[in-house]
Short mmCIF file of N, CA, C and O in Angstrom, two decimals:
data_model
loop_
_atom_site.label_atom_id
_atom_site.label_comp_id
_atom_site.label_asym_id
_atom_site.label_seq_id
_atom_site.Cartn_x
_atom_site.Cartn_y
_atom_site.Cartn_z
N UNK X 1 0.81 -1.20 0.00
CA UNK X 1 0.00 0.00 0.00
C UNK X 1 0.85 1.27 0.00
O UNK X 1 0.41 2.30 -0.50
N UNK X 2 2.04 1.19 0.58
CA UNK X 2 2.90 2.36 0.66
C UNK X 2 3.85 2.50 -0.54
O UNK X 2 4.59 3.47 -0.63
N UNK X 3 3.86 1.52 -1.44
CA UNK X 3 4.69 1.60 -2.64
C UNK X 3 6.14 1.20 -2.46
O UNK X 3 6.95 1.42 -3.36
N UNK X 4 6.48 0.60 -1.32
CA UNK X 4 7.88 0.20 -1.09
C UNK X 4 8.36 -0.81 -2.13
O UNK X 4 9.53 -0.79 -2.52
N UNK X 5 7.50 -1.70 -2.57
CA UNK X 5 7.89 -2.71 -3.55
C UNK X 5 8.27 -2.09 -4.90
O UNK X 5 9.01 -2.69 -5.67
N UNK X 6 7.80 -0.90 -5.19
CA UNK X 6 8.13 -0.24 -6.45
C UNK X 6 9.58 0.21 -6.52
O UNK X 6 10.09 0.50 -7.60
N UNK X 7 10.24 0.32 -5.36
CA UNK X 7 11.61 0.80 -5.33
C UNK X 7 12.51 -0.19 -4.60
O UNK X 7 13.54 0.18 -4.06
N UNK X 8 12.13 -1.46 -4.60
CA UNK X 8 12.87 -2.50 -3.88
C UNK X 8 13.77 -3.28 -4.82
O UNK X 8 13.37 -3.61 -5.94
N UNK X 9 14.97 -3.56 -4.37
CA UNK X 9 15.86 -4.49 -5.05
C UNK X 9 16.25 -5.53 -4.01
O UNK X 9 16.93 -5.23 -3.04
N UNK X 10 15.77 -6.75 -4.19
CA UNK X 10 16.03 -7.84 -3.26
C UNK X 10 17.18 -8.68 -3.80
O UNK X 10 17.14 -9.13 -4.94
N UNK X 11 18.21 -8.87 -2.98
CA UNK X 11 19.38 -9.65 -3.37
C UNK X 11 19.53 -10.81 -2.39
O UNK X 11 19.54 -10.61 -1.18
N UNK X 12 19.62 -12.01 -2.94
CA UNK X 12 19.90 -13.21 -2.16
C UNK X 12 21.17 -13.80 -2.72
O UNK X 12 21.25 -14.09 -3.91
N UNK X 13 22.19 -13.95 -1.88
CA UNK X 13 23.46 -14.46 -2.38
C UNK X 13 24.21 -15.19 -1.28
O UNK X 13 23.83 -15.13 -0.11
N UNK X 14 25.27 -15.86 -1.67
CA UNK X 14 26.15 -16.55 -0.75
C UNK X 14 27.58 -16.19 -1.12
O UNK X 14 27.83 -15.67 -2.20
N UNK X 15 28.51 -16.45 -0.24
CA UNK X 15 29.90 -16.11 -0.53
C UNK X 15 30.73 -17.31 -0.96
O UNK X 15 31.89 -17.17 -1.31
N UNK X 16 30.16 -18.51 -0.89
CA UNK X 16 30.92 -19.70 -1.26
C UNK X 16 29.98 -20.89 -1.44
O UNK X 16 28.79 -20.80 -1.15
N UNK X 17 30.53 -21.99 -1.91
CA UNK X 17 29.76 -23.22 -2.04
C UNK X 17 29.52 -23.84 -0.67
O UNK X 17 30.07 -23.41 0.34
N UNK X 18 28.70 -24.87 -0.65
CA UNK X 18 28.35 -25.53 0.60
C UNK X 18 29.41 -26.51 1.07
O UNK X 18 30.20 -27.03 0.28
N UNK X 19 29.43 -26.81 2.38
CA UNK X 19 30.35 -27.84 2.89
C UNK X 19 29.92 -29.21 2.39
O UNK X 19 28.74 -29.56 2.45
N UNK X 20 30.86 -30.00 1.88
CA UNK X 20 30.52 -31.26 1.23
C UNK X 20 29.98 -32.32 2.19
O UNK X 20 29.39 -33.29 1.73
N UNK X 21 30.15 -32.15 3.49
CA UNK X 21 29.61 -33.15 4.41
C UNK X 21 28.10 -33.01 4.59
O UNK X 21 27.44 -33.94 5.05
N UNK X 22 27.52 -31.86 4.23
CA UNK X 22 26.07 -31.67 4.37
C UNK X 22 25.41 -31.09 3.12
O UNK X 22 24.20 -30.91 3.09
N UNK X 23 26.21 -30.79 2.09
CA UNK X 23 25.66 -30.17 0.88
C UNK X 23 26.29 -30.79 -0.36
O UNK X 23 27.37 -31.37 -0.29
N UNK X 24 25.62 -30.67 -1.47
CA UNK X 24 26.17 -31.12 -2.74
C UNK X 24 26.39 -29.91 -3.63
O UNK X 24 25.47 -29.13 -3.86
N UNK X 25 27.59 -29.75 -4.12
CA UNK X 25 27.90 -28.67 -5.05
C UNK X 25 27.97 -29.21 -6.48
O UNK X 25 28.50 -28.56 -7.37
N UNK X 26 27.45 -30.41 -6.68
CA UNK X 26 27.45 -31.04 -7.98
C UNK X 26 26.79 -30.14 -9.01
O UNK X 26 25.80 -29.50 -8.69
N UNK X 27 27.33 -29.97 -10.18
CA UNK X 27 28.41 -30.72 -10.81
C UNK X 27 29.79 -30.12 -10.58
O UNK X 27 30.76 -30.54 -11.21
N UNK X 28 29.89 -29.16 -9.69
CA UNK X 28 31.18 -28.53 -9.42
C UNK X 28 32.01 -29.37 -8.47
O UNK X 28 31.49 -30.10 -7.63
N UNK X 29 33.31 -29.20 -8.54
CA UNK X 29 34.26 -29.95 -7.72
C UNK X 29 34.56 -29.16 -6.46
O UNK X 29 34.73 -27.95 -6.49
N UNK X 30 34.68 -29.84 -5.32
CA UNK X 30 35.08 -29.21 -4.08
C UNK X 30 33.92 -28.60 -3.31
O UNK X 30 32.76 -28.68 -3.71
N UNK X 31 34.26 -28.00 -2.18
CA UNK X 31 33.25 -27.39 -1.34
C UNK X 31 33.83 -26.25 -0.52
O UNK X 31 34.99 -25.85 -0.72
N UNK X 32 33.05 -25.75 0.40
CA UNK X 32 33.43 -24.63 1.26
C UNK X 32 34.85 -24.83 1.81
O UNK X 32 35.20 -25.91 2.26
N UNK X 33 35.64 -23.79 1.77
CA UNK X 33 37.00 -23.84 2.30
C UNK X 33 38.03 -24.33 1.30
O UNK X 33 39.19 -24.46 1.64
N UNK X 34 37.62 -24.61 0.05
CA UNK X 34 38.56 -25.03 -0.98
C UNK X 34 38.61 -23.98 -2.08
O UNK X 34 37.77 -23.08 -2.14
N UNK X 35 39.60 -24.11 -2.94
CA UNK X 35 39.73 -23.20 -4.08
C UNK X 35 39.09 -23.75 -5.34
O UNK X 35 39.14 -23.11 -6.38
N UNK X 36 38.49 -24.94 -5.26
CA UNK X 36 37.78 -25.51 -6.39
C UNK X 36 36.50 -24.69 -6.62
O UNK X 36 36.02 -24.00 -5.74
N UNK X 37 35.91 -24.83 -7.81
CA UNK X 37 34.70 -24.05 -8.13
C UNK X 37 33.54 -24.35 -7.20
O UNK X 37 32.74 -23.48 -6.89
N UNK X 38 33.44 -25.59 -6.71
CA UNK X 38 32.38 -25.93 -5.77
C UNK X 38 32.51 -25.22 -4.43
O UNK X 38 31.56 -25.10 -3.68
N UNK X 39 33.70 -24.74 -4.15
CA UNK X 39 33.93 -24.00 -2.91
C UNK X 39 33.91 -22.50 -3.07
O UNK X 39 33.82 -21.76 -2.10
N UNK X 40 33.98 -22.04 -4.32
CA UNK X 40 34.09 -20.60 -4.53
C UNK X 40 32.88 -20.00 -5.25
O UNK X 40 32.60 -18.81 -5.08
N UNK X 41 32.19 -20.78 -6.05
CA UNK X 41 30.99 -20.24 -6.73
C UNK X 41 29.82 -20.25 -5.77
O UNK X 41 29.69 -21.14 -4.95
N UNK X 42 29.00 -19.27 -5.90
CA UNK X 42 27.83 -19.20 -5.05
C UNK X 42 26.58 -18.92 -5.85
O UNK X 42 26.62 -18.28 -6.90
N UNK X 43 25.49 -19.43 -5.35
CA UNK X 43 24.20 -19.17 -5.99
C UNK X 43 23.65 -17.84 -5.52
O UNK X 43 23.98 -17.36 -4.44
N UNK X 44 22.80 -17.25 -6.32
CA UNK X 44 22.16 -16.00 -5.92
C UNK X 44 21.07 -15.62 -6.89
O UNK X 44 20.97 -16.16 -7.98
N UNK X 45 20.24 -14.70 -6.45
CA UNK X 45 19.25 -14.14 -7.37
C UNK X 45 18.94 -12.71 -6.96
O UNK X 45 19.17 -12.29 -5.83
N UNK X 46 18.46 -11.96 -7.92
CA UNK X 46 18.09 -10.56 -7.72
C UNK X 46 16.65 -10.41 -8.20
O UNK X 46 16.28 -10.90 -9.26
N UNK X 47 15.83 -9.71 -7.41
CA UNK X 47 14.43 -9.49 -7.77
C UNK X 47 14.08 -8.02 -7.58
O UNK X 47 14.50 -7.38 -6.63
N UNK X 48 13.33 -7.50 -8.51
CA UNK X 48 12.73 -6.18 -8.37
C UNK X 48 11.48 -6.12 -9.25
O UNK X 48 11.51 -6.57 -10.40
N UNK X 49 10.46 -5.57 -8.71
CA UNK X 49 9.21 -5.41 -9.46
C UNK X 49 9.37 -4.40 -10.59
O UNK X 49 8.77 -4.54 -11.66
N UNK X 50 10.22 -3.38 -10.39
CA UNK X 50 10.31 -2.28 -11.36
C UNK X 50 11.71 -1.96 -11.88
O UNK X 50 11.83 -1.36 -12.94
N UNK X 51 12.77 -2.31 -11.16
CA UNK X 51 14.12 -1.84 -11.51
C UNK X 51 14.83 -2.67 -12.58
O UNK X 51 15.67 -2.15 -13.30
N UNK X 52 14.52 -3.96 -12.69
CA UNK X 52 15.21 -4.83 -13.62
C UNK X 52 14.62 -4.73 -15.02
O UNK X 52 13.43 -4.92 -15.21
N UNK X 53 15.48 -4.45 -16.00
CA UNK X 53 15.03 -4.36 -17.39
C UNK X 53 14.98 -5.74 -18.04
O UNK X 53 14.22 -5.97 -18.96
N UNK X 54 15.82 -6.67 -17.57
CA UNK X 54 15.86 -8.04 -18.09
C UNK X 54 15.59 -8.97 -16.91
O UNK X 54 16.20 -8.84 -15.86
N UNK X 55 14.67 -9.91 -17.10
CA UNK X 55 14.26 -10.79 -16.01
C UNK X 55 14.22 -12.24 -16.46
O UNK X 55 14.12 -12.53 -17.65
N UNK X 56 14.29 -13.16 -15.50
CA UNK X 56 14.08 -14.57 -15.78
C UNK X 56 15.19 -15.24 -16.56
O UNK X 56 14.92 -16.02 -17.47
N UNK X 57 16.44 -14.98 -16.26
CA UNK X 57 17.55 -15.57 -16.99
C UNK X 57 18.72 -15.84 -16.03
O UNK X 57 18.73 -15.33 -14.90
N UNK X 58 19.68 -16.62 -16.47
CA UNK X 58 20.91 -16.86 -15.73
C UNK X 58 22.03 -16.10 -16.43
O UNK X 58 22.26 -16.31 -17.62
N UNK X 59 22.72 -15.24 -15.70
CA UNK X 59 23.79 -14.44 -16.30
C UNK X 59 25.11 -15.19 -16.21
O UNK X 59 25.47 -15.68 -15.15
N UNK X 60 25.86 -15.29 -17.31
CA UNK X 60 27.12 -16.04 -17.29
C UNK X 60 28.33 -15.20 -16.85
O UNK X 60 29.44 -15.73 -16.74
N UNK X 61 28.16 -13.91 -16.59
CA UNK X 61 29.28 -13.03 -16.29
C UNK X 61 29.87 -13.20 -14.91
O UNK X 61 29.24 -13.77 -14.01
N UNK X 62 31.08 -12.69 -14.74
CA UNK X 62 31.76 -12.75 -13.44
C UNK X 62 31.24 -11.65 -12.51
O UNK X 62 31.07 -10.50 -12.93
N UNK X 63 31.02 -12.03 -11.28
CA UNK X 63 30.60 -11.10 -10.25
C UNK X 63 31.23 -11.56 -8.95
O UNK X 63 31.02 -12.69 -8.52
N UNK X 64 32.03 -10.72 -8.34
CA UNK X 64 32.71 -11.06 -7.08
C UNK X 64 31.92 -10.47 -5.92
O UNK X 64 31.26 -9.44 -6.06
N UNK X 65 32.01 -11.10 -4.77
CA UNK X 65 31.29 -10.63 -3.58
C UNK X 65 31.60 -9.15 -3.28
O UNK X 65 30.71 -8.42 -2.84
N UNK X 66 32.82 -8.70 -3.55
CA UNK X 66 33.18 -7.31 -3.26
C UNK X 66 32.51 -6.32 -4.22
O UNK X 66 32.55 -5.11 -3.99
N UNK X 67 31.87 -6.82 -5.28
CA UNK X 67 31.18 -5.95 -6.22
C UNK X 67 29.82 -5.48 -5.70
O UNK X 67 29.26 -4.51 -6.22
N UNK X 68 29.28 -6.15 -4.69
CA UNK X 68 27.95 -5.78 -4.20
C UNK X 68 27.92 -4.36 -3.64
O UNK X 68 26.99 -3.60 -3.92
N UNK X 69 28.91 -3.97 -2.85
CA UNK X 69 28.87 -2.65 -2.23
C UNK X 69 28.82 -1.52 -3.26
O UNK X 69 27.90 -0.69 -3.22
N UNK X 70 29.76 -1.44 -4.21
CA UNK X 70 29.67 -0.35 -5.18
C UNK X 70 28.44 -0.44 -6.08
O UNK X 70 27.87 0.58 -6.47
N UNK X 71 28.01 -1.65 -6.40
CA UNK X 71 26.83 -1.83 -7.25
C UNK X 71 25.59 -1.30 -6.55
O UNK X 71 24.82 -0.52 -7.13
N UNK X 72 25.37 -1.74 -5.32
CA UNK X 72 24.18 -1.29 -4.58
C UNK X 72 24.25 0.19 -4.25
O UNK X 72 23.22 0.88 -4.26
N UNK X 73 25.45 0.70 -3.97
CA UNK X 73 25.60 2.14 -3.73
C UNK X 73 25.17 2.95 -4.95
O UNK X 73 24.41 3.92 -4.83
N UNK X 74 25.60 2.53 -6.14
CA UNK X 74 25.24 3.24 -7.36
C UNK X 74 23.75 3.13 -7.66
O UNK X 74 23.11 4.10 -8.09
N UNK X 75 23.16 1.96 -7.45
CA UNK X 75 21.73 1.80 -7.68
C UNK X 75 20.93 2.70 -6.75
O UNK X 75 19.90 3.26 -7.14
N UNK X 76 21.43 2.89 -5.53
CA UNK X 76 20.74 3.73 -4.54
C UNK X 76 20.96 5.22 -4.78
O UNK X 76 20.40 6.05 -4.07
N UNK X 77 21.77 5.57 -5.79
CA UNK X 77 21.98 6.98 -6.11
C UNK X 77 23.31 7.54 -5.66
O UNK X 77 23.58 8.72 -5.82
N UNK X 78 24.17 6.69 -5.07
CA UNK X 78 25.50 7.14 -4.66
C UNK X 78 26.45 7.15 -5.83
O UNK X 78 26.06 6.96 -6.99
N UNK X 79 27.74 7.37 -5.53
CA UNK X 79 28.76 7.43 -6.57
C UNK X 79 29.96 6.59 -6.14
O UNK X 79 30.82 7.06 -5.40
N UNK X 80 30.01 5.35 -6.61
CA UNK X 80 31.09 4.45 -6.22
C UNK X 80 32.42 4.81 -6.87
O UNK X 80 33.47 4.33 -6.43
N UNK X 81 32.42 5.65 -7.88
CA UNK X 81 33.68 5.99 -8.56
C UNK X 81 34.62 6.77 -7.64
O UNK X 81 35.81 6.87 -7.92
N UNK X 82 34.10 7.32 -6.57
CA UNK X 82 34.92 8.08 -5.62
C UNK X 82 35.55 7.19 -4.56
O UNK X 82 36.33 7.66 -3.74
N UNK X 83 35.24 5.90 -4.56
CA UNK X 83 35.73 4.97 -3.55
C UNK X 83 37.04 4.33 -3.97
O UNK X 83 37.24 4.04 -5.14
N UNK X 84 37.91 4.08 -3.01
CA UNK X 84 39.16 3.36 -3.25
C UNK X 84 39.00 1.95 -2.68
O UNK X 84 39.45 1.66 -1.58
N UNK X 85 38.31 1.08 -3.45
CA UNK X 85 37.99 -0.27 -3.00
C UNK X 85 38.24 -1.27 -4.13
O UNK X 85 38.42 -0.88 -5.28
N UNK X 86 38.22 -2.54 -3.79
CA UNK X 86 38.44 -3.60 -4.78
C UNK X 86 37.22 -3.86 -5.65
O UNK X 86 37.35 -4.31 -6.77
N UNK X 87 36.02 -3.61 -5.13
CA UNK X 87 34.80 -3.92 -5.85
C UNK X 87 34.59 -3.03 -7.06
O UNK X 87 35.02 -1.88 -7.10
N UNK X 88 33.90 -3.58 -8.06
CA UNK X 88 33.54 -2.85 -9.26
C UNK X 88 32.03 -2.75 -9.35
O UNK X 88 31.31 -3.71 -9.07
N UNK X 89 31.53 -1.59 -9.74
CA UNK X 89 30.09 -1.43 -9.88
C UNK X 89 29.61 -2.22 -11.09
O UNK X 89 30.11 -2.06 -12.20
N UNK X 90 28.63 -3.07 -10.87
CA UNK X 90 28.06 -3.91 -11.91
C UNK X 90 26.60 -3.53 -12.17
O UNK X 90 25.76 -4.37 -12.46
N UNK X 91 26.31 -2.23 -12.10
CA UNK X 91 24.94 -1.75 -12.25
C UNK X 91 24.32 -2.20 -13.57
O UNK X 91 23.20 -2.72 -13.59
N UNK X 92 25.01 -2.03 -14.67
CA UNK X 92 24.44 -2.40 -15.98
C UNK X 92 24.22 -3.90 -16.11
O UNK X 92 23.29 -4.34 -16.77
N UNK X 93 25.07 -4.69 -15.47
CA UNK X 93 24.88 -6.13 -15.49
C UNK X 93 23.64 -6.52 -14.70
O UNK X 93 22.81 -7.30 -15.16
N UNK X 94 23.47 -5.95 -13.52
CA UNK X 94 22.34 -6.29 -12.66
C UNK X 94 21.02 -5.75 -13.21
O UNK X 94 20.04 -6.48 -13.32
N UNK X 95 20.97 -4.49 -13.56
CA UNK X 95 19.70 -3.89 -13.98
C UNK X 95 19.31 -4.19 -15.41
O UNK X 95 18.13 -4.35 -15.72
N UNK X 96 20.30 -4.28 -16.32
CA UNK X 96 20.00 -4.40 -17.74
C UNK X 96 20.39 -5.73 -18.38
O UNK X 96 20.11 -5.96 -19.54
N UNK X 97 21.11 -6.58 -17.63
CA UNK X 97 21.58 -7.84 -18.20
C UNK X 97 22.78 -7.68 -19.10
O UNK X 97 23.10 -8.58 -19.88
N UNK X 98 23.47 -6.53 -19.01
CA UNK X 98 24.66 -6.28 -19.84
C UNK X 98 25.82 -7.17 -19.40
O UNK X 98 25.76 -7.85 -18.38
N UNK X 99 26.91 -7.12 -20.15
CA UNK X 99 28.11 -7.89 -19.83
C UNK X 99 28.71 -7.44 -18.51
O UNK X 99 28.54 -6.30 -18.09
N UNK X 100 29.43 -8.36 -17.89
CA UNK X 100 30.15 -8.03 -16.66
C UNK X 100 31.30 -7.08 -16.98
O UNK X 100 31.92 -7.19 -18.03
N UNK X 101 31.59 -6.16 -16.08
CA UNK X 101 32.75 -5.28 -16.26
C UNK X 101 34.01 -5.95 -15.72
O UNK X 101 35.11 -5.43 -15.86
N UNK X 102 33.85 -7.11 -15.12
CA UNK X 102 34.96 -7.83 -14.51
C UNK X 102 35.38 -8.98 -15.41
O UNK X 102 34.56 -9.73 -15.90
N UNK X 103 36.70 -9.11 -15.64
CA UNK X 103 37.19 -10.27 -16.39
C UNK X 103 38.25 -11.05 -15.61
O UNK X 103 38.81 -12.00 -16.11
N UNK X 104 38.54 -10.62 -14.39
CA UNK X 104 39.49 -11.34 -13.56
C UNK X 104 39.22 -11.05 -12.09
O UNK X 104 38.59 -10.05 -11.76
N UNK X 105 39.67 -11.95 -11.23
CA UNK X 105 39.67 -11.70 -9.79
C UNK X 105 40.52 -12.72 -9.07
O UNK X 105 40.85 -13.78 -9.61
N UNK X 106 40.89 -12.38 -7.85
CA UNK X 106 41.62 -13.28 -6.97
C UNK X 106 40.60 -14.04 -6.14
O UNK X 106 39.75 -13.42 -5.50
N UNK X 107 40.65 -15.36 -6.18
CA UNK X 107 39.76 -16.18 -5.36
C UNK X 107 40.17 -16.08 -3.90
O UNK X 107 39.37 -15.81 -3.03
N UNK X 108 41.44 -16.33 -3.65
CA UNK X 108 41.94 -16.31 -2.28
C UNK X 108 43.46 -16.44 -2.31
O UNK X 108 44.03 -16.98 -3.24
N UNK X 109 44.08 -15.94 -1.25
CA UNK X 109 45.50 -16.16 -1.00
C UNK X 109 45.59 -16.61 0.44
O UNK X 109 45.24 -15.86 1.35
N UNK X 110 46.02 -17.86 0.65
CA UNK X 110 46.09 -18.43 1.98
C UNK X 110 47.55 -18.74 2.30
O UNK X 110 48.07 -19.78 1.88
N UNK X 111 48.20 -17.87 3.05
CA UNK X 111 49.61 -18.06 3.39
C UNK X 111 49.83 -19.26 4.30
O UNK X 111 50.86 -19.92 4.23
N UNK X 112 48.88 -19.55 5.19
CA UNK X 112 49.03 -20.68 6.12
C UNK X 112 49.10 -22.01 5.39
O UNK X 112 49.80 -22.92 5.81
N UNK X 113 48.33 -22.17 4.32
CA UNK X 113 48.27 -23.41 3.57
C UNK X 113 49.09 -23.34 2.28
O UNK X 113 49.09 -24.28 1.50
N UNK X 114 49.75 -22.23 2.06
CA UNK X 114 50.44 -21.98 0.80
C UNK X 114 49.53 -22.35 -0.37
O UNK X 114 49.74 -23.30 -1.11
N UNK X 115 48.47 -21.60 -0.49
CA UNK X 115 47.50 -21.84 -1.55
C UNK X 115 46.95 -20.51 -2.04
O UNK X 115 46.72 -19.60 -1.26
N UNK X 116 46.76 -20.44 -3.34
CA UNK X 116 46.18 -19.23 -3.93
C UNK X 116 45.53 -19.61 -5.25
O UNK X 116 45.88 -20.61 -5.87
N UNK X 117 44.57 -18.80 -5.67
CA UNK X 117 43.93 -19.02 -6.97
C UNK X 117 43.49 -17.68 -7.53
O UNK X 117 43.07 -16.79 -6.79
N UNK X 118 43.62 -17.54 -8.84
CA UNK X 118 43.13 -16.36 -9.53
C UNK X 118 42.53 -16.77 -10.85
O UNK X 118 42.80 -17.84 -11.37
N UNK X 119 41.69 -15.91 -11.36
CA UNK X 119 41.01 -16.17 -12.63
C UNK X 119 41.21 -14.99 -13.56
O UNK X 119 41.14 -13.84 -13.14
N UNK X 120 41.45 -15.31 -14.82
CA UNK X 120 41.55 -14.32 -15.88
C UNK X 120 40.73 -14.84 -17.05
O UNK X 120 41.09 -15.83 -17.67
N UNK X 121 39.57 -14.24 -17.31
CA UNK X 121 38.68 -14.74 -18.35
C UNK X 121 38.18 -16.12 -17.98
O UNK X 121 37.67 -16.34 -16.90
N UNK X 122 38.38 -17.09 -18.88
CA UNK X 122 37.95 -18.46 -18.62
C UNK X 122 39.07 -19.31 -18.03
O UNK X 122 38.90 -20.51 -17.83
N UNK X 123 40.22 -18.71 -17.75
CA UNK X 123 41.36 -19.45 -17.21
C UNK X 123 41.47 -19.26 -15.71
O UNK X 123 41.24 -18.18 -15.19
N UNK X 124 41.85 -20.34 -15.01
CA UNK X 124 42.01 -20.29 -13.57
C UNK X 124 43.36 -20.89 -13.21
O UNK X 124 43.71 -21.97 -13.69
N UNK X 125 44.12 -20.20 -12.37
CA UNK X 125 45.41 -20.68 -11.90
C UNK X 125 45.30 -20.98 -10.41
O UNK X 125 44.88 -20.11 -9.63
N UNK X 126 45.64 -22.21 -10.03
CA UNK X 126 45.68 -22.60 -8.62
C UNK X 126 47.12 -22.94 -8.29
O UNK X 126 47.77 -23.72 -8.99
N UNK X 127 47.64 -22.34 -7.21
CA UNK X 127 48.99 -22.60 -6.75
C UNK X 127 48.89 -23.19 -5.36
O UNK X 127 48.15 -22.70 -4.51
N UNK X 128 49.64 -24.27 -5.11
CA UNK X 128 49.62 -24.88 -3.79
C UNK X 128 48.46 -25.84 -3.63
O UNK X 128 47.95 -26.41 -4.60
N UNK X 129 48.03 -26.03 -2.39
CA UNK X 129 46.99 -26.99 -2.04
C UNK X 129 45.61 -26.36 -2.14
O UNK X 129 45.25 -25.54 -1.30
N UNK X 130 44.79 -26.76 -3.12
CA UNK X 130 43.47 -26.16 -3.26
C UNK X 130 42.43 -26.71 -2.28
O UNK X 130 41.32 -26.22 -2.22
N UNK X 131 42.78 -27.74 -1.52
CA UNK X 131 41.84 -28.36 -0.59
C UNK X 131 41.26 -29.63 -1.18
O UNK X 131 41.47 -29.95 -2.35
N UNK X 132 40.50 -30.34 -0.38
CA UNK X 132 39.88 -31.60 -0.79
C UNK X 132 38.97 -31.37 -1.99
O UNK X 132 38.12 -30.50 -1.97
N UNK X 133 39.14 -32.20 -3.02
CA UNK X 133 38.34 -32.00 -4.23
C UNK X 133 36.87 -32.29 -3.99
O UNK X 133 36.02 -31.81 -4.71
N UNK X 134 36.55 -33.09 -2.97
CA UNK X 134 35.16 -33.33 -2.62
C UNK X 134 34.33 -33.87 -3.76
O UNK X 134 33.20 -33.48 -3.93
N UNK X 135 34.89 -34.79 -4.56
CA UNK X 135 34.14 -35.38 -5.66
C UNK X 135 32.98 -36.20 -5.09
O UNK X 135 33.18 -37.09 -4.29
N UNK X 136 31.80 -35.87 -5.47
CA UNK X 136 30.62 -36.56 -5.01
C UNK X 136 29.75 -36.90 -6.20
O UNK X 136 29.73 -36.19 -7.19
N UNK X 137 28.98 -37.99 -6.09
CA UNK X 137 28.09 -38.34 -7.20
C UNK X 137 26.95 -37.34 -7.32
O UNK X 137 26.68 -36.58 -6.40
N UNK X 138 26.31 -37.37 -8.45
CA UNK X 138 25.14 -36.54 -8.67
C UNK X 138 24.11 -36.89 -7.59
O UNK X 138 23.94 -38.06 -7.26
N UNK X 139 23.41 -35.92 -7.04
CA UNK X 139 22.42 -36.23 -6.01
C UNK X 139 21.43 -37.30 -6.46
O UNK X 139 20.93 -37.27 -7.58
N UNK X 140 21.19 -38.29 -5.57
CA UNK X 140 20.26 -39.36 -5.89
C UNK X 140 20.91 -40.58 -6.52
O UNK X 140 20.26 -41.56 -6.82
N UNK X 141 22.23 -40.54 -6.76
CA UNK X 141 22.94 -41.65 -7.37
C UNK X 141 24.09 -42.10 -6.47
O UNK X 141 24.73 -41.29 -5.83
N UNK X 142 24.34 -43.38 -6.42
CA UNK X 142 25.46 -43.92 -5.64
C UNK X 142 26.68 -44.03 -6.51
O UNK X 142 26.58 -44.09 -7.73
N UNK X 143 27.84 -44.09 -5.86
CA UNK X 143 29.10 -44.26 -6.60
C UNK X 143 29.17 -45.64 -7.23
O UNK X 143 28.70 -46.60 -6.76
#
């Protein structure tokens, strides 16, 4: 009745894959705490009754967790270009379905385990111990 839904942007996201002892990240390899895609990719969705120009699709572009702050700041009318942060504003990707402005990012650098991973385009470099691969069968099937 007050019109709040007309100016709402609802974001549901996670920062990593699920732990393999209680979750399945299939078809991705690995889980929470690893550098494999099953441990680093996260599911999410964005909903708005009025703000999204493109709806009902899966976007293939790169989006890092640190991109949320500048993106949401810009959508709310702020100016993220004045910030000295790692995140990149992905306003056009979120609102219009445009391409990602990001083509690379660092997954993690773990000095204690001597492990690191970075991505450039479709290529991923893992150095050191990426963690347990957590290979599990497709849900509902036995090995």
